[in-house]
Amino acid sequence: MANAKTKVKPKYPMYKTVGYMLGKAWHGHKSVLMLCIMAAVLAVAENLIGLFIAPTILERVEQTAPLHNLLWTILVFAAALMGCRALAAYLNTNTIFGRISTRLSVLNDIHQKCTETSYPNVSSPDFLELQRKAQSTTNGNFSAAERIWAVLAELLKNLLGFGTYLALLSNLNPILMVVVLVTTIIGHFISKRINEWGYRHREEEKDYMNHFYYVDGKCTDIALAKDIRIFGMVDWLSEIYHNSILKWRQFYMKAEKIYFGADAIDAVLSFLRNGVSYGVLIVMTLREGLPASEFLLYFTAITGFASWISGILGQVTELHKQGLELSNVLEYLDTPEPFRFEDGEPLVPNPDGIYELRLDHVSFRYPGAEKDTIHDMSLTLKPGEKLAIVGINGAGKTTLIKLMSGFLDPTEGAVLLNGVDIRKYNRRDYYKHFAAVFQQFSVLASSFAENVAQEENIDRSWVEDCLKQAGLLEKINELGGMDAHMGREVYEDGVLLSGGETQRLMLARALYKNAPMIFLDEPTAALDPIAEDNLYHQYSDLTKGRTSVYISHRLASTRFCDRIILLEDGGIAEEGTHESLLAAGGKYAEMFEVQRHYYQEGAAEDEQA
């Protein structure tokens, strides 16, 4: 089982994370701050009313005050108490809106970082884990980004209460104050240390819990019912099941014994504190004639004073926990960007412009890899050229596309656009020069027009023209037109497209962008060879005059390209047209022959069937 994790020091101290949240509230929802202060003041006021109500009534009784005077006193205190509680309920109801809005503002910062960050960050496991932790601070009303306001309000309340009670008890024996302070602090830290046992052993608890639920899930999985019966697994699974329950139960029994010890220590310290308090107050009563009402007031105040001290310590601890979580947010937002954005040179694309893309002795190695995926490659993509990239899985085809389109920067060498290193440009401006259809693409539960345009101000006539060019307009009209909804995750009337139709929709999206260069990274892998060949020929017709790069694992689909390069061992092993590469009889010809025989054999088997 896992041991407790080593304590990790947060990158950002608590004052900085609290300052970040105060800044978010100040610039967006100042009411959050005001309501926190008002709630703290109101809570202390309600506590003071509760503190004085019994001693005041007792004092009236000691003074044999008239009945109407006594009733009036009770009525005033009751009204004040009801008023405080009503106002507190009102504040508690209304403060939630500002707190939620502030939390959503933090979530917006996280999402903004997610959508705008450099691509290498998106593919980094460390960055993604940090993103997960940052999002967890905003995933509900009890998450750190919202819970922190309740903690700050409680801390302020305890500080105000501590100061008020300290002034109230200033005339008492200072030794009593020291005893109360010392026993409270000692009790807090002992209880804190013991009660945090569960947190320190959370990974061990998680292991027991995961093991139990895994076994429980397998025992009740209908898909395993046949195996359980035919292989006689009932007794074996039952033993494992009961053992997992026993281990989990033993863990919780150990935890409860430890928590009982914390309660026992707290009881001893409370007994000591109350005993000393009783003793001092009794001595004052005997020597100074302290009235019963003041005795009750001081003893209640001493108990409350200890509660304020414990509350301050507890809320500081809780604030530290919130700070640890919010530190993940700041660390995520401050993750360095390897690309230049607003600080880069602007670059405005021209659809009719002439662009040459050149790789100059480019090498690329993924973090932690032992060798380069792309090694010392030089390649020039000429304006208007159709280039096909082929090779076995892992040859570096997709990596090469990512380097050319600016998703990755070379570890050595440079990618040049018209002779200029792309690293000097605003990378978002550079992306505007490309339209692409990747292996994985985004299809949203929205209208066809929105899926093609992917912008608010949609040029509907241009969307229609792109759908027509992609050969999908007639089908879209049959399904209800451009405003018909796609998918059924959100809309009950949503429609579904076939794989080939979705590919055509992606082509329409690429055409809508009207970029000078188009990249296609095996977007038809799920289609049959004939459908893929037809779609690639349609790509060929629609991308005339534009620079295009195609990746396909079916070599017959690349014959329309001006040039084909075969990648192997991180470099260009063969280069030429489809016909010249077949004539050369090299690796390309060998791969083509294997695919040709495969499809011929498959067709023959279909005919025999």
Coordinates of C-alpha atoms in Angstrom, one line a residue:
M1 CA 0.0 0.0 0.0
A2 CA 1.1 3.6 -0.7
N3 CA 2.8 5.5 2.0
A4 CA 2.1 9.1 2.9
K5 CA 3.4 11.5 0.3
T6 CA 6.3 13.8 1.1
K7 CA 5.1 17.3 1.9
V8 CA 5.6 19.6 -1.0
K9 CA 6.2 23.3 -0.5
P10 CA 3.8 25.3 -2.7
K11 CA 5.4 27.5 -5.4
Y12 CA 3.3 30.5 -4.3
P13 CA 3.0 31.6 -0.6
M14 CA -0.4 31.9 1.0
Y15 CA -0.3 35.7 0.9
K16 CA 0.1 35.7 -2.9
T17 CA -2.8 33.3 -3.5
V18 CA -5.1 35.2 -1.1
G19 CA -4.0 38.4 -2.9
Y20 CA -4.9 36.9 -6.2
M21 CA -8.4 36.1 -5.0
L22 CA -8.8 39.5 -3.4
G23 CA -7.7 41.1 -6.6
K24 CA -10.3 39.1 -8.6
A25 CA -13.0 40.2 -6.3
W26 CA -11.9 43.8 -6.2
H27 CA -11.8 44.2 -10.0
G28 CA -15.0 42.2 -10.6
H29 CA -17.2 41.8 -7.6
K30 CA -16.4 44.2 -4.7
S31 CA -19.6 43.1 -3.0
V32 CA -17.9 39.8 -2.1
L33 CA -15.4 41.8 0.1
M34 CA -18.0 44.0 1.7
L35 CA -20.3 41.1 2.5
C36 CA -17.5 39.2 4.1
I37 CA -16.7 42.1 6.4
M38 CA -20.4 42.6 7.2
A39 CA -20.9 38.9 7.9
A40 CA -17.9 38.8 10.3
V41 CA -19.1 41.9 12.2
L42 CA -22.6 40.6 12.3
A43 CA -21.5 37.2 13.7
V44 CA -19.5 38.9 16.4
A45 CA -22.4 41.1 17.3
E46 CA -24.7 38.1 17.5
N47 CA -22.2 36.3 19.7
L48 CA -21.9 39.3 22.1
I49 CA -25.7 39.5 22.4
G50 CA -25.7 35.8 23.3
L51 CA -22.9 36.4 25.8
F52 CA -24.7 39.3 27.6
I53 CA -28.3 38.1 27.5
A54 CA -28.1 35.6 30.5
P55 CA -25.9 37.7 32.8
T56 CA -28.0 40.8 32.1
I57 CA -31.3 39.0 33.0
L58 CA -29.6 37.5 36.0
E59 CA -28.5 40.9 37.1
R60 CA -32.1 42.2 36.8
V61 CA -33.2 39.3 39.0
E62 CA -30.5 40.1 41.5
Q63 CA -31.6 43.7 41.6
T64 CA -35.2 42.6 42.0
A65 CA -36.2 44.7 39.0
P66 CA -39.9 45.0 38.2
L67 CA -41.5 42.3 36.0
H68 CA -42.1 44.7 33.1
N69 CA -38.5 45.8 33.3
L70 CA -37.3 42.2 33.1
L71 CA -39.7 41.4 30.3
W72 CA -38.6 44.5 28.4
T73 CA -34.9 43.4 28.7
I74 CA -35.8 39.9 27.4
L75 CA -37.7 41.4 24.5
V76 CA -34.9 43.8 23.5
F77 CA -32.3 41.0 23.5
A78 CA -34.6 38.6 21.7
A79 CA -35.4 41.3 19.0
A80 CA -31.7 42.1 18.6
L81 CA -30.9 38.4 18.3
M82 CA -33.6 37.8 15.8
G83 CA -32.5 40.9 13.8
C84 CA -28.9 39.7 13.7
R85 CA -29.9 36.2 12.6
A86 CA -32.3 37.6 9.9
L87 CA -29.7 39.9 8.5
A88 CA -27.1 37.1 8.6
A89 CA -29.5 34.9 6.6
Y90 CA -30.0 37.7 4.1
L91 CA -26.2 38.2 3.7
N92 CA -25.6 34.5 3.5
T93 CA -28.2 34.2 0.7
N94 CA -26.9 37.2 -1.3
T95 CA -23.2 36.6 -0.9
I96 CA -23.3 33.4 -2.9
F97 CA -23.8 35.2 -6.2
G98 CA -20.7 37.3 -6.0
R99 CA -18.6 34.3 -4.7
I100 CA -19.8 32.1 -7.7
S101 CA -19.1 34.9 -10.1
T102 CA -15.6 35.3 -8.7
R103 CA -15.0 31.6 -8.9
L104 CA -16.2 31.6 -12.5
S105 CA -13.8 34.5 -13.2
V106 CA -10.9 32.2 -12.0
L107 CA -12.3 29.4 -14.2
N108 CA -12.4 31.8 -17.1
D109 CA -8.7 32.5 -16.6
I110 CA -7.9 28.8 -16.6
H111 CA -9.9 28.2 -19.8
Q112 CA -8.3 31.2 -21.4
K113 CA -4.9 29.7 -20.6
C114 CA -6.0 26.3 -21.9
T115 CA -7.2 27.6 -25.3
E116 CA -4.4 30.0 -25.9
T117 CA -1.3 28.2 -24.5
S118 CA 1.5 27.0 -26.8
Y119 CA 0.9 23.5 -28.2
P120 CA 3.9 21.9 -26.5
N121 CA 2.2 22.7 -23.2
V122 CA -1.0 21.0 -24.3
S123 CA 1.0 17.8 -25.0
S124 CA 3.0 18.0 -21.7
P125 CA 1.8 15.5 -19.0
D126 CA 3.1 17.9 -16.3
F127 CA 1.1 20.8 -17.7
L128 CA -2.0 18.7 -18.1
E129 CA -1.8 17.5 -14.5
L130 CA -1.3 21.1 -13.4
Q131 CA -4.4 22.0 -15.4
R132 CA -6.4 19.2 -13.8
K133 CA -5.4 20.5 -10.3
A134 CA -6.2 24.1 -11.3
Q135 CA -9.7 23.1 -12.6
S136 CA -10.4 21.1 -9.4
T137 CA -10.2 24.4 -7.4
T138 CA -13.2 25.8 -9.3
N139 CA -15.4 22.7 -9.8
G140 CA -18.1 23.5 -7.2
N141 CA -19.3 25.7 -4.3
F142 CA -17.0 23.9 -1.9
S143 CA -13.9 24.2 -4.0
A144 CA -11.0 26.5 -3.0
A145 CA -11.9 29.3 -5.4
E146 CA -15.2 29.8 -3.6
R147 CA -14.6 28.2 -0.2
I148 CA -11.9 30.8 0.5
W149 CA -14.4 33.5 1.1
A150 CA -16.1 31.6 3.9
V151 CA -12.7 30.9 5.4
L152 CA -11.7 34.6 5.2
A153 CA -15.1 35.7 6.7
E154 CA -14.6 33.2 9.6
L155 CA -11.0 34.3 10.2
L156 CA -12.1 37.9 10.3
K157 CA -14.9 37.0 12.7
N158 CA -12.5 35.2 15.0
L159 CA -10.0 38.0 15.0
L160 CA -12.7 40.6 15.8
G161 CA -14.1 38.3 18.5
F162 CA -10.7 37.7 20.0
G163 CA -10.0 41.4 20.2
T164 CA -13.4 42.1 21.7
Y165 CA -13.2 39.4 24.3
L166 CA -9.6 40.3 25.1
A167 CA -10.7 43.8 26.0
L168 CA -13.6 42.4 28.0
L169 CA -11.3 40.1 30.1
S170 CA -8.5 42.5 30.5
N171 CA -9.3 43.1 34.2
L172 CA -9.0 39.4 35.1
N173 CA -6.0 37.6 36.5
P174 CA -3.3 37.6 33.7
I175 CA -2.3 34.1 34.8
L176 CA -5.8 32.9 33.8
M177 CA -5.4 34.5 30.4
V178 CA -2.1 32.7 29.9
V179 CA -3.5 29.4 31.0
V180 CA -6.4 29.8 28.6
L181 CA -4.1 30.8 25.7
V182 CA -1.6 28.1 26.3
T183 CA -4.0 25.2 26.7
T184 CA -6.0 26.3 23.7
I185 CA -2.9 26.5 21.5
I186 CA -1.5 23.2 22.7
G187 CA -4.9 21.5 22.3
H188 CA -5.3 22.9 18.8
F189 CA -1.9 21.7 17.5
I190 CA -2.2 18.3 19.1
S191 CA -5.7 17.8 17.7
K192 CA -4.6 19.2 14.3
R193 CA -1.7 16.8 14.1
I194 CA -3.8 13.8 15.1
N195 CA -6.8 14.7 13.0
E196 CA -4.6 15.2 10.0
W197 CA -3.6 11.5 10.2
G198 CA -6.3 10.7 7.7
Y199 CA -5.0 13.3 5.3
R200 CA -1.4 12.0 5.6
H201 CA -2.7 8.5 4.9
R202 CA -5.1 9.4 2.2
E203 CA -3.2 7.5 -0.5
E204 CA -3.3 4.3 1.7
E205 CA -7.1 4.8 2.2
K206 CA -7.5 5.4 -1.5
D207 CA -5.7 2.1 -2.3
Y208 CA -8.0 0.1 0.1
M209 CA -11.1 1.9 -1.3
N210 CA -10.1 1.4 -5.0
H211 CA -9.3 -2.3 -4.3
F212 CA -12.7 -2.9 -2.7
Y213 CA -14.7 -1.1 -5.5
Y214 CA -12.7 -2.8 -8.2
V215 CA -13.4 -6.3 -6.7
D216 CA -17.0 -5.3 -6.0
G217 CA -17.4 -4.1 -9.6
K218 CA -16.0 -7.3 -11.1
C219 CA -18.1 -9.5 -8.8
T220 CA -21.3 -7.8 -10.1
D221 CA -20.2 -7.2 -13.7
I222 CA -22.8 -9.0 -15.9
A223 CA -20.2 -9.3 -18.6
L224 CA -18.2 -11.7 -16.4
A225 CA -21.2 -13.8 -15.3
K226 CA -20.4 -16.6 -17.7
D227 CA -16.7 -16.8 -16.8
I228 CA -17.5 -16.8 -13.1
R229 CA -19.7 -19.8 -13.5
I230 CA -17.9 -21.9 -16.0
F231 CA -14.5 -21.6 -14.3
G232 CA -16.0 -21.9 -10.7
M233 CA -14.6 -18.5 -9.6
V234 CA -17.3 -17.9 -6.9
D235 CA -15.3 -19.0 -3.8
W236 CA -12.1 -17.4 -5.0
L237 CA -13.8 -14.0 -5.7
S238 CA -15.7 -14.2 -2.4
E239 CA -12.4 -14.7 -0.5
I240 CA -10.9 -11.7 -2.3
Y241 CA -14.0 -9.6 -1.6
H242 CA -14.1 -10.3 2.1
N243 CA -10.3 -9.7 2.5
S244 CA -10.7 -6.3 0.8
I245 CA -13.5 -5.4 3.2
L246 CA -11.4 -6.6 6.2
K247 CA -8.4 -4.5 5.3
W248 CA -10.5 -1.4 4.7
R249 CA -12.3 -2.0 8.0
Q250 CA -9.0 -2.4 9.9
F251 CA -7.7 0.9 8.4
Y252 CA -10.8 2.7 9.7
M253 CA -10.6 1.0 13.1
K254 CA -7.0 2.3 13.4
A255 CA -8.1 5.8 12.4
E256 CA -10.9 5.9 14.9
K257 CA -8.6 4.9 17.8
I258 CA -6.3 7.7 16.8
Y259 CA -9.1 10.2 16.6
F260 CA -10.4 9.0 20.0
G261 CA -7.0 9.9 21.4
A262 CA -7.3 13.4 20.1
D263 CA -10.7 13.8 21.7
A264 CA -9.4 12.5 25.0
I265 CA -6.5 15.0 25.0
D266 CA -8.9 17.8 24.1
A267 CA -11.1 16.8 27.0
V268 CA -8.2 16.9 29.5
L269 CA -7.1 20.3 28.3
S270 CA -10.6 21.6 28.5
F271 CA -11.0 20.3 32.0
L272 CA -7.8 22.0 33.0
R273 CA -8.8 25.3 31.4
N274 CA -12.3 25.3 32.9
G275 CA -11.0 24.1 36.3
V276 CA -8.5 27.0 36.5
S277 CA -11.2 29.4 35.3
Y278 CA -13.6 28.2 38.0
G279 CA -10.9 28.5 40.6
V280 CA -9.9 32.1 39.7
L281 CA -13.5 33.2 39.5
I282 CA -14.5 31.6 42.8
V283 CA -11.5 33.3 44.5
M284 CA -12.6 36.6 43.0
T285 CA -16.2 36.0 44.2
L286 CA -15.0 35.2 47.8
R287 CA -12.5 38.1 48.0
E288 CA -14.2 40.8 46.0
G289 CA -17.8 39.8 46.2
L290 CA -18.2 39.2 42.5
P291 CA -21.9 39.0 41.6
A292 CA -23.3 35.9 40.1
S293 CA -24.2 37.7 36.9
E294 CA -20.5 38.8 36.4
F295 CA -19.3 35.3 37.4
L296 CA -21.5 33.9 34.6
L297 CA -20.4 36.6 32.2
Y298 CA -16.7 36.1 32.8
F299 CA -16.8 32.3 32.7
T300 CA -18.8 32.3 29.5
A301 CA -16.4 34.9 28.0
I302 CA -13.4 32.7 29.0
T303 CA -14.9 29.8 27.2
G304 CA -15.7 32.0 24.2
F305 CA -12.2 33.5 24.3
A306 CA -10.7 30.0 24.0
S307 CA -13.1 29.4 21.0
W308 CA -11.9 32.5 19.3
I309 CA -8.3 31.5 19.7
S310 CA -9.0 28.0 18.4
G311 CA -11.0 29.5 15.6
I312 CA -8.2 31.8 14.5
L313 CA -5.7 28.9 14.5
G314 CA -8.2 26.6 12.7
Q315 CA -9.0 29.1 10.0
V316 CA -5.4 30.0 9.4
T317 CA -4.8 26.2 8.9
E318 CA -7.8 26.0 6.6
L319 CA -6.6 29.1 4.7
H320 CA -3.3 27.5 4.2
K321 CA -5.0 24.5 2.6
Q322 CA -7.0 26.7 0.3
G323 CA -3.7 28.5 -0.5
L324 CA -2.1 25.2 -1.5
E325 CA -4.9 24.5 -4.0
L326 CA -5.0 28.0 -5.3
S327 CA -1.2 27.9 -5.8
N328 CA -1.9 25.3 -8.5
V329 CA -4.0 27.9 -10.3
L330 CA -1.3 30.6 -10.2
E331 CA 1.4 28.0 -11.2
Y332 CA -0.8 26.9 -14.1
L333 CA -1.5 30.5 -15.3
D334 CA 2.1 31.5 -15.0
T335 CA 3.4 28.4 -16.9
P336 CA 6.0 29.9 -19.4
E337 CA 5.0 30.0 -23.1
P338 CA 7.7 28.6 -25.4
F339 CA 6.1 30.5 -28.4
R340 CA 5.9 34.2 -29.0
F341 CA 2.4 35.6 -29.3
E342 CA 1.5 39.3 -28.8
D343 CA 5.3 40.1 -28.4
G344 CA 6.0 38.6 -31.8
E345 CA 6.0 40.3 -35.1
P346 CA 2.6 40.6 -36.8
L347 CA 2.0 38.5 -39.9
V348 CA -1.2 39.0 -42.0
P349 CA -2.0 36.1 -44.4
N350 CA -2.8 36.7 -48.0
P351 CA -4.8 33.8 -49.6
D352 CA -3.4 34.8 -53.0
G353 CA 0.1 35.3 -51.7
I354 CA 3.1 33.3 -52.6
Y355 CA 4.5 31.3 -49.6
E356 CA 7.5 29.1 -49.5
L357 CA 8.0 26.9 -46.5
R358 CA 11.5 25.5 -45.8
L359 CA 13.0 23.2 -43.2
D360 CA 16.6 24.1 -42.7
H361 CA 18.5 21.2 -41.1
V362 CA 15.7 20.5 -38.7
S363 CA 15.9 18.0 -35.9
F364 CA 13.2 17.3 -33.3
R365 CA 13.3 15.1 -30.2
Y366 CA 10.4 14.7 -27.8
P367 CA 11.1 15.3 -24.1
G368 CA 12.5 12.2 -22.5
A369 CA 13.1 10.4 -25.9
E370 CA 16.4 8.7 -26.5
K371 CA 16.7 9.7 -30.2
D372 CA 15.4 12.3 -32.6
T373 CA 12.0 11.7 -34.3
I374 CA 13.1 14.0 -37.1
H375 CA 16.9 14.3 -37.7
D376 CA 18.8 16.9 -39.7
M377 CA 16.0 17.2 -42.3
S378 CA 16.1 19.9 -45.0
L379 CA 12.9 20.2 -47.1
T380 CA 11.4 23.0 -49.3
L381 CA 7.7 23.2 -49.9
K382 CA 7.3 25.3 -53.0
P383 CA 4.3 27.7 -53.5
G384 CA 1.3 25.8 -55.0
E385 CA 2.9 22.4 -54.6
K386 CA 1.1 19.3 -53.6
L387 CA 3.3 17.2 -51.3
A388 CA 2.5 13.8 -50.0
I389 CA 4.3 12.3 -46.9
V390 CA 4.3 8.6 -46.4
G391 CA 6.0 6.0 -44.2
I392 CA 5.4 3.4 -41.6
N393 CA 3.9 4.2 -38.2
G394 CA 6.3 6.1 -36.1
A395 CA 8.3 7.4 -39.0
G396 CA 7.6 11.0 -38.0
K397 CA 4.9 12.0 -40.5
T398 CA 2.6 13.7 -38.0
T399 CA 5.6 15.3 -36.2
L400 CA 6.8 16.8 -39.5
I401 CA 3.3 18.3 -40.1
K402 CA 3.4 19.8 -36.6
L403 CA 6.8 21.3 -37.2
M404 CA 5.7 22.8 -40.6
S405 CA 2.4 24.2 -39.1
G406 CA 4.2 25.7 -36.1
F407 CA 2.7 23.4 -33.4
L408 CA 6.3 22.4 -32.4
D409 CA 9.6 24.2 -32.6
P410 CA 12.7 22.3 -33.8
T411 CA 15.2 21.3 -31.2
E412 CA 17.8 22.1 -33.9
G413 CA 17.6 24.0 -37.1
A414 CA 14.8 26.3 -38.2
V415 CA 11.4 26.4 -40.1
L416 CA 11.4 29.3 -42.5
L417 CA 8.4 31.1 -44.1
N418 CA 9.7 32.9 -47.2
G419 CA 13.1 32.8 -45.7
V420 CA 12.2 34.1 -42.2
D421 CA 12.4 32.0 -39.0
I422 CA 8.8 31.5 -37.8
R423 CA 9.9 31.9 -34.2
K424 CA 10.0 35.7 -34.6
Y425 CA 6.4 35.9 -35.6
N426 CA 3.2 36.1 -33.5
R427 CA 2.4 32.4 -33.6
R428 CA -1.3 33.0 -33.8
D429 CA -0.8 35.0 -36.9
Y430 CA 1.3 32.2 -38.3
Y431 CA -1.5 29.7 -37.7
K432 CA -3.8 31.9 -39.9
H433 CA -1.8 30.8 -42.9
F434 CA -3.0 27.2 -42.6
A435 CA -6.2 25.2 -42.9
A436 CA -6.1 21.6 -41.8
V437 CA -8.0 18.4 -41.5
F438 CA -6.3 16.2 -38.8
Q439 CA -6.9 12.6 -37.7
Q440 CA -8.9 14.0 -34.8
F441 CA -11.1 17.0 -35.3
S442 CA -13.8 18.9 -33.3
V443 CA -17.4 18.5 -34.2
L444 CA -19.6 20.5 -31.9
A445 CA -23.3 20.0 -31.0
S446 CA -24.3 23.1 -32.9
S447 CA -25.6 23.9 -36.4
F448 CA -23.8 22.9 -39.6
A449 CA -23.1 26.5 -40.4
E450 CA -21.4 27.0 -37.0
N451 CA -19.3 23.9 -37.4
V452 CA -18.1 25.1 -40.8
A453 CA -17.4 28.7 -39.9
Q454 CA -16.4 28.4 -36.2
E455 CA -16.9 32.1 -35.6
E456 CA -19.7 34.4 -34.5
N457 CA -20.1 36.5 -37.6
I458 CA -20.9 33.8 -40.1
D459 CA -20.7 34.5 -43.8
R460 CA -23.6 32.3 -44.8
S461 CA -23.2 32.6 -48.5
W462 CA -19.5 31.6 -48.2
V463 CA -20.5 28.6 -45.9
E464 CA -23.0 27.5 -48.6
D465 CA -20.4 27.8 -51.3
C466 CA -17.9 25.8 -49.3
L467 CA -20.5 23.0 -48.6
K468 CA -21.3 23.0 -52.3
Q469 CA -17.6 22.6 -53.2
A470 CA -17.2 19.8 -50.7
G471 CA -20.1 18.0 -52.2
L472 CA -22.2 18.1 -49.0
L473 CA -24.7 20.9 -49.7
E474 CA -27.4 18.7 -51.1
K475 CA -27.2 16.3 -48.2
I476 CA -27.3 19.2 -45.7
N477 CA -30.4 20.6 -47.3
E478 CA -32.1 17.1 -47.1
L479 CA -31.3 17.1 -43.3
G480 CA -32.9 20.6 -42.7
G481 CA -30.4 23.1 -44.0
M482 CA -27.4 24.8 -42.6
D483 CA -29.2 25.7 -39.4
A484 CA -30.0 22.1 -38.6
H485 CA -28.3 20.8 -35.4
M486 CA -25.5 18.2 -35.4
G487 CA -25.3 15.5 -32.8
R488 CA -27.7 14.4 -30.1
E489 CA -25.7 15.3 -27.0
V490 CA -27.5 18.6 -26.7
Y491 CA -30.4 18.7 -29.2
E492 CA -33.0 16.0 -29.5
D493 CA -33.5 16.9 -33.2
G494 CA -29.7 16.6 -33.9
V495 CA -28.7 14.7 -37.0
L496 CA -25.7 12.4 -37.5
L497 CA -23.4 12.2 -40.5
S498 CA -21.6 9.2 -41.8
G499 CA -17.8 9.1 -41.7
G500 CA -17.4 10.2 -45.3
E501 CA -19.9 13.0 -44.9
T502 CA -18.1 14.2 -41.8
Q503 CA -14.9 14.3 -43.8
R504 CA -16.6 16.5 -46.4
L505 CA -17.8 18.8 -43.6
M506 CA -14.2 19.1 -42.4
L507 CA -13.1 19.9 -46.0
A508 CA -15.8 22.6 -46.1
R509 CA -14.4 24.0 -42.9
A510 CA -10.9 24.1 -44.3
L511 CA -12.2 25.8 -47.5
Y512 CA -14.1 28.4 -45.4
K513 CA -10.8 29.5 -43.7
N514 CA -9.5 30.4 -47.2
A515 CA -5.9 29.9 -46.0
P516 CA -2.9 29.8 -48.5
M517 CA -1.8 26.4 -47.2
I518 CA -3.8 23.2 -46.5
F519 CA -2.5 20.2 -44.5
L520 CA -4.3 16.9 -44.4
D521 CA -3.0 14.4 -41.8
E522 CA -4.6 11.0 -42.6
P523 CA -8.1 12.4 -42.2
T524 CA -9.7 9.4 -44.1
A525 CA -8.2 6.6 -42.1
A526 CA -11.6 5.2 -41.3
L527 CA -12.8 5.1 -44.9
D528 CA -12.6 2.3 -47.4
P529 CA -10.0 2.7 -50.1
I530 CA -12.4 3.7 -52.9
A531 CA -14.1 6.3 -50.7
E532 CA -10.7 7.6 -49.6
D533 CA -9.4 7.8 -53.2
N534 CA -12.5 9.7 -54.3
L535 CA -12.2 12.2 -51.4
Y536 CA -8.5 12.8 -52.0
H537 CA -9.2 13.5 -55.7
Q538 CA -11.8 16.0 -54.6
Y539 CA -9.2 17.5 -52.3
S540 CA -6.9 17.8 -55.3
D541 CA -9.5 19.7 -57.4
L542 CA -10.5 22.0 -54.6
T543 CA -6.9 22.9 -53.5
K544 CA -5.6 23.9 -56.9
G545 CA -3.3 26.9 -56.7
R546 CA -2.7 26.4 -53.0
T547 CA 0.2 24.8 -51.2
S548 CA -1.0 21.4 -49.9
V549 CA 0.5 18.6 -47.8
Y550 CA -1.1 15.2 -47.5
I551 CA -0.4 12.3 -45.2
S552 CA -1.9 9.0 -46.2
H553 CA -1.2 5.4 -45.2
R554 CA -2.7 4.2 -48.5
L555 CA -0.1 4.9 -51.1
A556 CA -2.5 4.7 -54.1
S557 CA -4.2 7.9 -52.8
T558 CA -1.1 10.0 -53.2
R559 CA -0.6 9.5 -57.0
F560 CA -2.2 12.9 -57.8
C561 CA 0.5 14.8 -55.8
D562 CA 3.4 16.6 -57.4
R563 CA 5.9 15.1 -55.1
I564 CA 6.0 12.2 -52.6
I565 CA 8.6 11.8 -49.8
L566 CA 9.0 8.6 -47.8
L567 CA 10.2 9.1 -44.2
E568 CA 12.4 6.5 -42.5
D569 CA 14.6 6.7 -39.4
G570 CA 13.8 10.4 -39.0
G571 CA 14.9 11.4 -42.5
I572 CA 13.8 11.4 -46.2
A573 CA 14.6 7.9 -47.5
E574 CA 13.0 8.4 -51.0
E575 CA 11.6 11.2 -53.0
G576 CA 9.8 11.6 -56.3
T577 CA 6.4 11.2 -58.1
H578 CA 4.3 8.1 -57.6
E579 CA 5.4 6.7 -61.0
S580 CA 9.1 7.4 -60.5
L581 CA 9.1 5.9 -57.0
L582 CA 7.4 2.7 -58.3
A583 CA 10.0 2.6 -61.1
A584 CA 12.8 2.9 -58.7
G585 CA 11.8 -0.3 -57.0
G586 CA 12.7 0.8 -53.5
K587 CA 10.8 0.9 -50.2
Y588 CA 7.9 2.9 -51.6
A589 CA 7.4 0.3 -54.4
E590 CA 7.6 -2.5 -51.9
M591 CA 5.0 -1.0 -49.6
F592 CA 2.7 -0.3 -52.5
E593 CA 3.0 -3.8 -53.7
V594 CA 2.1 -5.2 -50.3
Q595 CA -1.0 -3.0 -50.2
R596 CA -2.0 -3.9 -53.7
H597 CA -1.9 -7.6 -53.0
Y598 CA -3.8 -7.1 -49.8
Y599 CA -6.7 -5.4 -51.5
Q600 CA -6.7 -7.8 -54.4
E601 CA -6.9 -10.8 -52.0
G602 CA -9.6 -9.1 -50.1
A603 CA -11.6 -8.5 -53.2
A604 CA -11.2 -12.1 -54.3
E605 CA -12.4 -13.4 -50.9
D606 CA -15.4 -11.1 -51.2
E607 CA -16.3 -12.5 -54.6
Q608 CA -16.0 -16.1 -53.4
A609 CA -18.2 -15.3 -50.4

